[in-house]
Amino acid sequence: MSSATTKRLGAAIVLVLAPALHAAIPGSSWIRTSAAVAAGLMMIFFSRERIHDERVQDLKFKALNGAFSVSFTLTLMVNWFLNRGFDARRDFDGATGVQRSISAFDLIVLTMVVALGLFHFWRFQDAAPSSPDGGKVSV
Amino acid sequence: MTNRLRELRASKAWSQGELASRLGVSRQTINAIETGKYDPSLPLAFGIARLFGRPIEEIFQDR
């Protein structure tokens, strides 16, 4: 499968398949949907770019590095606000099915969203000329 | 690290895209190197030196 196809398939899962399945299956939970969304986002992030050179690899690694820090911090903060503490036993109440914590799939979704955002922002910055002549060469 | 990539590219009258395709990288990567946002790997630096027919230390200088 080519990288462009993998990217399109990932986008289709995130934008069409996951929401459609969520709507079609009665009593479908967000946990199941978030697993599909996480898989789609990972397909988008980890597929190769059209020109996959060393700068792309460098930026993807940096983006993943930054995204993990951001998403772990956010997860800890949200879990604290949901529970007013870090008691893992209260994270999920099996009897009532009430979830009081962000799931691992949510963490992956958050990490991938931040990583994709950072990667494309830095790639956009790379394309921007920093000199008034716009990097053009006079012939 | 500083480099003379923009100056050397100008001497050949190449666009960033033209240089990028000769080196097998993207235009954004060439721009990132020229603006000092990114230091290339040794294989890419050697590729640049070979393309311009100059020693590597003449193109890239340690600040």
PDB file of N, CA, C and O in Angstrom, chain A residues 51 53-55 58 123 125-131 133 135-139, chain B residues 6 9-10 13-14 16 25-29 31-32 35 37-38 40-41 44:
ATOM      1  N   ILE A  51       7.802  13.416  -0.082  1.00  0.00           N
ATOM      2  CA  ILE A  51       9.275  13.404  -0.068  1.00  0.00           C
ATOM      3  C   ILE A  51       9.660  13.169   1.385  1.00  0.00           C
ATOM      4  O   ILE A  51       9.581  14.073   2.214  1.00  0.00           O
ATOM      5  N   ASP A  53      12.313  12.863   3.556  1.00  0.00           N
ATOM      6  CA  ASP A  53      13.746  13.022   3.755  1.00  0.00           C
ATOM      7  C   ASP A  53      14.093  13.092   5.247  1.00  0.00           C
ATOM      8  O   ASP A  53      13.230  12.909   6.108  1.00  0.00           O
ATOM      9  N   GLU A  54      15.358  13.377   5.527  1.00  0.00           N
ATOM     10  CA  GLU A  54      15.820  13.355   6.926  1.00  0.00           C
ATOM     11  C   GLU A  54      15.172  14.453   7.774  1.00  0.00           C
ATOM     12  O   GLU A  54      14.988  14.261   8.978  1.00  0.00           O
ATOM     13  N   ARG A  55      14.811  15.586   7.160  1.00  0.00           N
ATOM     14  CA  ARG A  55      14.169  16.665   7.918  1.00  0.00           C
ATOM     15  C   ARG A  55      12.770  16.241   8.375  1.00  0.00           C
ATOM     16  O   ARG A  55      12.356  16.556   9.482  1.00  0.00           O
ATOM     17  N   ASP A  58      13.222  13.945  11.263  1.00  0.00           N
ATOM     18  CA  ASP A  58      13.634  14.747  12.421  1.00  0.00           C
ATOM     19  C   ASP A  58      12.423  15.452  13.040  1.00  0.00           C
ATOM     20  O   ASP A  58      12.222  15.403  14.256  1.00  0.00           O
ATOM     21  N   ARG A 123       6.643  22.214   9.680  1.00  0.00           N
ATOM     22  CA  ARG A 123       6.850  22.049   8.240  1.00  0.00           C
ATOM     23  C   ARG A 123       6.463  23.340   7.517  1.00  0.00           C
ATOM     24  O   ARG A 123       7.111  23.754   6.571  1.00  0.00           O
ATOM     25  N   GLN A 125       6.574  26.304   8.874  1.00  0.00           N
ATOM     26  CA  GLN A 125       7.639  27.265   9.201  1.00  0.00           C
ATOM     27  C   GLN A 125       8.877  27.035   8.336  1.00  0.00           C
ATOM     28  O   GLN A 125       9.557  27.975   7.954  1.00  0.00           O
ATOM     29  N   ASP A 126       9.178  25.768   8.058  1.00  0.00           N
ATOM     30  CA  ASP A 126      10.328  25.444   7.202  1.00  0.00           C
ATOM     31  C   ASP A 126      10.155  26.025   5.804  1.00  0.00           C
ATOM     32  O   ASP A 126      11.118  26.418   5.164  1.00  0.00           O
ATOM     33  N   ALA A 127       8.915  26.043   5.346  1.00  0.00           N
ATOM     34  CA  ALA A 127       8.653  26.521   3.987  1.00  0.00           C
ATOM     35  C   ALA A 127       8.690  28.039   3.896  1.00  0.00           C
ATOM     36  O   ALA A 127       8.906  28.593   2.826  1.00  0.00           O
ATOM     37  N   ALA A 128       8.492  28.692   5.050  1.00  0.00           N
ATOM     38  CA  ALA A 128       8.421  30.157   5.043  1.00  0.00           C
ATOM     39  C   ALA A 128       9.803  30.767   4.891  1.00  0.00           C
ATOM     40  O   ALA A 128      10.724  30.394   5.611  1.00  0.00           O
ATOM     41  N   PRO A 129       9.964  31.689   3.954  1.00  0.00           N
ATOM     42  CA  PRO A 129      11.261  32.340   3.802  1.00  0.00           C
ATOM     43  C   PRO A 129      11.534  33.294   4.960  1.00  0.00           C
ATOM     44  O   PRO A 129      10.616  33.934   5.450  1.00  0.00           O
ATOM     45  N   SER A 130      12.783  33.339   5.401  1.00  0.00           N
ATOM     46  CA  SER A 130      13.097  34.221   6.524  1.00  0.00           C
ATOM     47  C   SER A 130      13.746  35.516   6.069  1.00  0.00           C
ATOM     48  O   SER A 130      13.976  36.416   6.834  1.00  0.00           O
ATOM     49  N   SER A 131      14.070  35.597   4.774  1.00  0.00           N
ATOM     50  CA  SER A 131      14.685  36.823   4.262  1.00  0.00           C
ATOM     51  C   SER A 131      13.691  37.578   3.386  1.00  0.00           C
ATOM     52  O   SER A 131      12.762  36.977   2.843  1.00  0.00           O
ATOM     53  N   ASP A 133      13.915  38.648   0.452  1.00  0.00           N
ATOM     54  CA  ASP A 133      13.879  38.235  -0.962  1.00  0.00           C
ATOM     55  C   ASP A 133      13.164  36.896  -1.151  1.00  0.00           C
ATOM     56  O   ASP A 133      13.017  36.417  -2.271  1.00  0.00           O
ATOM     57  N   GLY A 135      14.134  33.976  -0.400  1.00  0.00           N
ATOM     58  CA  GLY A 135      14.992  32.863  -0.775  1.00  0.00           C
ATOM     59  C   GLY A 135      15.142  32.713  -2.278  1.00  0.00           C
ATOM     60  O   GLY A 135      15.647  31.717  -2.770  1.00  0.00           O
ATOM     61  N   LYS A 136      14.697  33.730  -3.020  1.00  0.00           N
ATOM     62  CA  LYS A 136      14.766  33.638  -4.481  1.00  0.00           C
ATOM     63  C   LYS A 136      16.178  33.954  -4.964  1.00  0.00           C
ATOM     64  O   LYS A 136      16.915  34.697  -4.330  1.00  0.00           O
ATOM     65  N   VAL A 137      16.508  33.407  -6.054  1.00  0.00           N
ATOM     66  CA  VAL A 137      17.827  33.637  -6.630  1.00  0.00           C
ATOM     67  C   VAL A 137      17.671  34.516  -7.855  1.00  0.00           C
ATOM     68  O   VAL A 137      16.830  34.253  -8.713  1.00  0.00           O
ATOM     69  N   SER A 138      18.466  35.596  -7.893  1.00  0.00           N
ATOM     70  CA  SER A 138      18.377  36.448  -9.083  1.00  0.00           C
ATOM     71  C   SER A 138      19.169  35.815 -10.215  1.00  0.00           C
ATOM     72  O   SER A 138      20.299  35.396 -10.043  1.00  0.00           O
ATOM     73  N   VAL A 139      18.537  35.736 -11.364  1.00  0.00           N
ATOM     74  CA  VAL A 139      19.201  35.082 -12.512  1.00  0.00           C
ATOM     75  C   VAL A 139      19.830  36.133 -13.414  1.00  0.00           C
ATOM     76  O   VAL A 139      19.234  37.147 -13.688  1.00  0.00           O
TER      77      VAL A 139
ATOM     78  N   ARG B   6      23.013  29.267   0.464  1.00  0.00           N
ATOM     79  CA  ARG B   6      22.237  30.232  -0.330  1.00  0.00           C
ATOM     80  C   ARG B   6      23.126  30.921  -1.371  1.00  0.00           C
ATOM     81  O   ARG B   6      22.750  31.071  -2.534  1.00  0.00           O
ATOM     82  N   ARG B   9      24.109  28.470  -4.071  1.00  0.00           N
ATOM     83  CA  ARG B   9      22.944  28.208  -4.934  1.00  0.00           C
ATOM     84  C   ARG B   9      22.729  29.377  -5.892  1.00  0.00           C
ATOM     85  O   ARG B   9      22.438  29.193  -7.078  1.00  0.00           O
ATOM     86  N   ALA B  10      22.912  30.601  -5.346  1.00  0.00           N
ATOM     87  CA  ALA B  10      22.758  31.803  -6.177  1.00  0.00           C
ATOM     88  C   ALA B  10      23.782  31.819  -7.314  1.00  0.00           C
ATOM     89  O   ALA B  10      23.479  32.224  -8.437  1.00  0.00           O
ATOM     90  N   ALA B  13      22.536  29.916  -9.981  1.00  0.00           N
ATOM     91  CA  ALA B  13      21.203  30.384 -10.415  1.00  0.00           C
ATOM     92  C   ALA B  13      20.145  29.289 -10.314  1.00  0.00           C
ATOM     93  O   ALA B  13      19.301  29.138 -11.201  1.00  0.00           O
ATOM     94  N   TRP B  14      20.234  28.513  -9.240  1.00  0.00           N
ATOM     95  CA  TRP B  14      19.250  27.458  -9.017  1.00  0.00           C
ATOM     96  C   TRP B  14      18.202  27.950  -8.033  1.00  0.00           C
ATOM     97  O   TRP B  14      18.520  28.695  -7.100  1.00  0.00           O
ATOM     98  N   GLN B  16      15.414  26.977  -4.977  1.00  0.00           N
ATOM     99  CA  GLN B  16      15.477  26.019  -3.872  1.00  0.00           C
ATOM    100  C   GLN B  16      14.920  24.665  -4.315  1.00  0.00           C
ATOM    101  O   GLN B  16      15.451  23.618  -3.956  1.00  0.00           O
ATOM    102  N   VAL B  25      15.870  15.806  -1.733  1.00  0.00           N
ATOM    103  CA  VAL B  25      15.160  16.225  -0.515  1.00  0.00           C
ATOM    104  C   VAL B  25      14.053  17.209  -0.913  1.00  0.00           C
ATOM    105  O   VAL B  25      13.908  17.541  -2.088  1.00  0.00           O
ATOM    106  N   SER B  26      13.299  17.681   0.080  1.00  0.00           N
ATOM    107  CA  SER B  26      12.213  18.611  -0.240  1.00  0.00           C
ATOM    108  C   SER B  26      12.725  20.062  -0.233  1.00  0.00           C
ATOM    109  O   SER B  26      13.778  20.360   0.347  1.00  0.00           O
ATOM    110  N   ARG B  27      11.932  20.958  -0.847  1.00  0.00           N
ATOM    111  CA  ARG B  27      12.301  22.376  -0.884  1.00  0.00           C
ATOM    112  C   ARG B  27      12.346  22.954   0.530  1.00  0.00           C
ATOM    113  O   ARG B  27      13.189  23.779   0.860  1.00  0.00           O
ATOM    114  N   GLN B  28      11.413  22.489   1.374  1.00  0.00           N
ATOM    115  CA  GLN B  28      11.370  22.970   2.757  1.00  0.00           C
ATOM    116  C   GLN B  28      12.676  22.647   3.488  1.00  0.00           C
ATOM    117  O   GLN B  28      13.144  23.425   4.310  1.00  0.00           O
ATOM    118  N   THR B  29      13.238  21.486   3.193  1.00  0.00           N
ATOM    119  CA  THR B  29      14.491  21.073   3.846  1.00  0.00           C
ATOM    120  C   THR B  29      15.627  22.014   3.443  1.00  0.00           C
ATOM    121  O   THR B  29      16.426  22.435   4.293  1.00  0.00           O
ATOM    122  N   ASN B  31      15.300  25.117   2.473  1.00  0.00           N
ATOM    123  CA  ASN B  31      15.034  26.395   3.140  1.00  0.00           C
ATOM    124  C   ASN B  31      15.443  26.341   4.610  1.00  0.00           C
ATOM    125  O   ASN B  31      16.028  27.292   5.130  1.00  0.00           O
ATOM    126  N   ALA B  32      15.150  25.212   5.271  1.00  0.00           N
ATOM    127  CA  ALA B  32      15.505  25.063   6.690  1.00  0.00           C
ATOM    128  C   ALA B  32      17.019  25.083   6.877  1.00  0.00           C
ATOM    129  O   ALA B  32      17.523  25.642   7.859  1.00  0.00           O
ATOM    130  N   THR B  35      18.303  28.785   6.193  1.00  0.00           N
ATOM    131  CA  THR B  35      17.944  29.732   7.256  1.00  0.00           C
ATOM    132  C   THR B  35      18.548  29.341   8.607  1.00  0.00           C
ATOM    133  O   THR B  35      18.324  30.018   9.604  1.00  0.00           O
ATOM    134  N   LYS B  37      17.857  26.763  10.424  1.00  0.00           N
ATOM    135  CA  LYS B  37      16.957  26.063  11.353  1.00  0.00           C
ATOM    136  C   LYS B  37      17.353  24.602  11.509  1.00  0.00           C
ATOM    137  O   LYS B  37      16.973  23.957  12.466  1.00  0.00           O
ATOM    138  N   TYR B  38      18.060  24.094  10.536  1.00  0.00           N
ATOM    139  CA  TYR B  38      18.373  22.664  10.535  1.00  0.00           C
ATOM    140  C   TYR B  38      19.787  22.426  10.031  1.00  0.00           C
ATOM    141  O   TYR B  38      20.194  22.997   9.016  1.00  0.00           O
ATOM    142  N   PRO B  40      22.179  19.738   8.392  1.00  0.00           N
ATOM    143  CA  PRO B  40      21.994  18.464   7.681  1.00  0.00           C
ATOM    144  C   PRO B  40      22.867  17.349   8.243  1.00  0.00           C
ATOM    145  O   PRO B  40      23.872  17.609   8.904  1.00  0.00           O
ATOM    146  N   SER B  41      22.479  16.121   7.929  1.00  0.00           N
ATOM    147  CA  SER B  41      23.275  14.958   8.336  1.00  0.00           C
ATOM    148  C   SER B  41      24.555  14.936   7.499  1.00  0.00           C
ATOM    149  O   SER B  41      24.648  15.618   6.469  1.00  0.00           O
ATOM    150  N   LEU B  44      24.026  14.041   3.750  1.00  0.00           N
ATOM    151  CA  LEU B  44      23.452  15.145   2.967  1.00  0.00           C
ATOM    152  C   LEU B  44      24.476  16.268   2.786  1.00  0.00           C
ATOM    153  O   LEU B  44      24.590  16.841   1.697  1.00  0.00           O
TER     154      LEU B  44
END
